[in-house]
Short mmCIF file of N, CA and C in Angstrom, two decimals:
data_model
loop_
_atom_site.label_atom_id
_atom_site.label_comp_id
_atom_site.label_asym_id
_atom_site.label_seq_id
_atom_site.Cartn_x
_atom_site.Cartn_y
_atom_site.Cartn_z
N MET A 426 1.82 -2.27 -21.40
CA MET A 426 -0.04 -2.56 -20.82
C MET A 426 0.41 -0.90 -20.35
N VAL A 427 1.32 -1.64 -18.98
CA VAL A 427 1.64 -0.76 -18.02
C VAL A 427 1.45 1.05 -18.60
N VAL A 428 2.76 0.74 -19.11
CA VAL A 428 2.83 1.95 -19.96
C VAL A 428 2.72 2.52 -20.38
N GLU A 429 1.18 2.29 -21.02
CA GLU A 429 0.47 2.48 -22.16
C GLU A 429 -1.19 3.38 -21.26
N ALA A 430 -1.44 2.62 -19.75
CA ALA A 430 -1.95 2.63 -18.75
C ALA A 430 -1.19 4.26 -18.00
N LEU A 431 -0.29 4.25 -18.06
CA LEU A 431 0.27 5.25 -17.50
C LEU A 431 0.14 6.93 -18.22
N VAL A 432 0.14 6.24 -20.15
CA VAL A 432 -0.58 7.67 -20.63
C VAL A 432 -1.04 8.35 -20.63
N LYS A 433 -2.35 6.60 -20.62
CA LYS A 433 -3.82 6.99 -20.81
C LYS A 433 -3.69 8.25 -19.38
N LYS A 434 -3.28 8.02 -18.60
CA LYS A 434 -3.49 8.54 -17.17
C LYS A 434 -4.45 7.87 -15.81
N ILE A 435 -4.77 6.21 -16.60
CA ILE A 435 -5.79 5.38 -16.07
C ILE A 435 -4.25 5.30 -13.96
N ILE A 436 -3.59 5.45 -14.41
CA ILE A 436 -1.92 4.77 -13.03
C ILE A 436 -1.49 5.96 -13.46
N THR A 437 -1.26 6.03 -11.95
CA THR A 437 -0.06 6.92 -11.55
C THR A 437 1.87 6.74 -11.78
N LYS A 438 2.40 7.31 -11.79
CA LYS A 438 3.83 6.83 -11.74
C LYS A 438 4.23 5.93 -11.12
N GLN A 439 3.75 6.04 -9.83
CA GLN A 439 3.93 5.50 -8.80
C GLN A 439 3.39 4.19 -8.52
N GLU A 440 2.08 4.23 -9.33
CA GLU A 440 0.77 2.93 -9.40
C GLU A 440 1.85 1.45 -10.56
N ALA A 441 2.23 2.49 -11.66
CA ALA A 441 2.99 1.65 -12.98
C ALA A 441 4.06 1.06 -12.13
N LYS A 442 5.33 1.46 -11.04
CA LYS A 442 6.29 0.98 -10.24
C LYS A 442 5.88 0.03 -9.52
N ASN A 443 4.87 0.19 -8.61
CA ASN A 443 4.06 -0.57 -8.21
C ASN A 443 3.89 -2.42 -8.07
N PHE A 444 2.85 -2.24 -9.64
CA PHE A 444 2.67 -2.52 -10.51
C PHE A 444 3.66 -4.27 -11.25
N ILE A 445 4.24 -2.86 -11.74
CA ILE A 445 5.65 -3.97 -11.60
C ILE A 445 6.25 -5.24 -10.63
N ASP A 446 6.93 -4.77 -9.70
CA ASP A 446 7.59 -4.56 -8.50
C ASP A 446 6.44 -5.33 -8.12
N LYS A 447 5.03 -5.86 -8.20
CA LYS A 447 3.82 -6.95 -8.56
C LYS A 447 4.60 -8.35 -9.20
N MET A 448 4.61 -8.14 -10.10
CA MET A 448 4.85 -8.60 -11.21
C MET A 448 5.59 -9.94 -10.83
N ILE A 449 6.79 -8.64 -10.54
CA ILE A 449 8.12 -9.77 -10.65
C ILE A 449 7.97 -10.68 -8.63
N ALA A 450 7.08 -9.51 -8.37
CA ALA A 450 7.34 -10.63 -6.96
C ALA A 450 6.43 -12.66 -7.02
N ASN A 451 5.27 -11.60 -7.56
CA ASN A 451 4.94 -13.07 -8.62
C ASN A 451 5.05 -13.70 -9.70
N GLY A 452 6.67 -14.15 -9.54
CA GLY A 452 7.45 -14.73 -10.68
C GLY A 452 7.36 -14.47 -11.74
N TRP A 453 6.87 -12.69 -12.08
CA TRP A 453 7.66 -13.35 -13.99
C TRP A 453 9.04 -12.40 -13.41
N ARG A 454 9.52 -12.62 -14.90
CA ARG A 454 10.76 -12.99 -14.41
C ARG A 454 11.77 -11.61 -16.11
N CYS A 455 12.45 -10.87 -15.23
CA CYS A 455 13.17 -10.20 -16.45
C CYS A 455 14.49 -9.81 -16.13
N ASP A 456 15.76 -9.11 -17.03
CA ASP A 456 16.70 -9.37 -16.69
C ASP A 456 16.89 -7.91 -15.87
N VAL A 457 17.67 -7.65 -15.82
CA VAL A 457 17.98 -6.31 -14.52
C VAL A 457 18.05 -5.34 -16.15
N GLU A 458 18.72 -4.86 -16.68
CA GLU A 458 18.23 -4.46 -18.06
C GLU A 458 16.97 -3.80 -18.86
N THR A 459 16.40 -4.60 -18.76
CA THR A 459 14.97 -4.46 -19.40
C THR A 459 13.99 -4.10 -18.18
N TYR A 460 14.71 -4.41 -17.12
CA TYR A 460 13.25 -3.54 -15.92
C TYR A 460 14.03 -1.86 -15.99
N ARG A 461 15.51 -1.84 -15.86
CA ARG A 461 15.78 -0.45 -15.70
C ARG A 461 15.27 0.10 -17.47
N GLU A 462 14.82 -0.68 -18.50
CA GLU A 462 14.56 0.07 -18.96
C GLU A 462 12.98 0.86 -19.11
N ILE A 463 11.92 -0.80 -18.33
CA ILE A 463 11.41 -0.58 -18.25
C ILE A 463 10.70 1.03 -16.96
N LEU A 464 11.59 0.74 -15.83
CA LEU A 464 11.03 2.07 -14.76
C LEU A 464 11.96 3.52 -15.36
N ALA A 465 13.17 2.69 -16.31
CA ALA A 465 12.82 4.93 -17.68
C ALA A 465 11.76 4.86 -18.59
N LYS A 466 11.46 4.53 -19.15
CA LYS A 466 9.99 4.77 -19.99
C LYS A 466 8.80 5.67 -19.24
N ILE A 467 8.63 4.50 -18.37
CA ILE A 467 7.72 5.29 -17.03
C ILE A 467 7.76 6.94 -16.18
N GLU A 468 9.68 6.63 -16.09
CA GLU A 468 10.18 8.57 -15.62
C GLU A 468 9.57 8.87 -16.81
N ILE A 469 10.11 8.64 -18.29
CA ILE A 469 9.75 9.80 -19.06
C ILE A 469 8.37 10.12 -18.72
N LYS A 470 7.44 8.95 -18.87
CA LYS A 470 6.12 9.29 -19.67
C LYS A 470 5.52 10.48 -18.00
#
């Protein structure tokens, strides 16, 4: 959803990164590889 919002220009790259970090801070868990892949997708868009 975050990447989709970024593609639709609803949020900026920085907002997308902040949202992912807030999700993790609030208990969402992912492994390091998944986190890296998410950030890479954000940077590409």
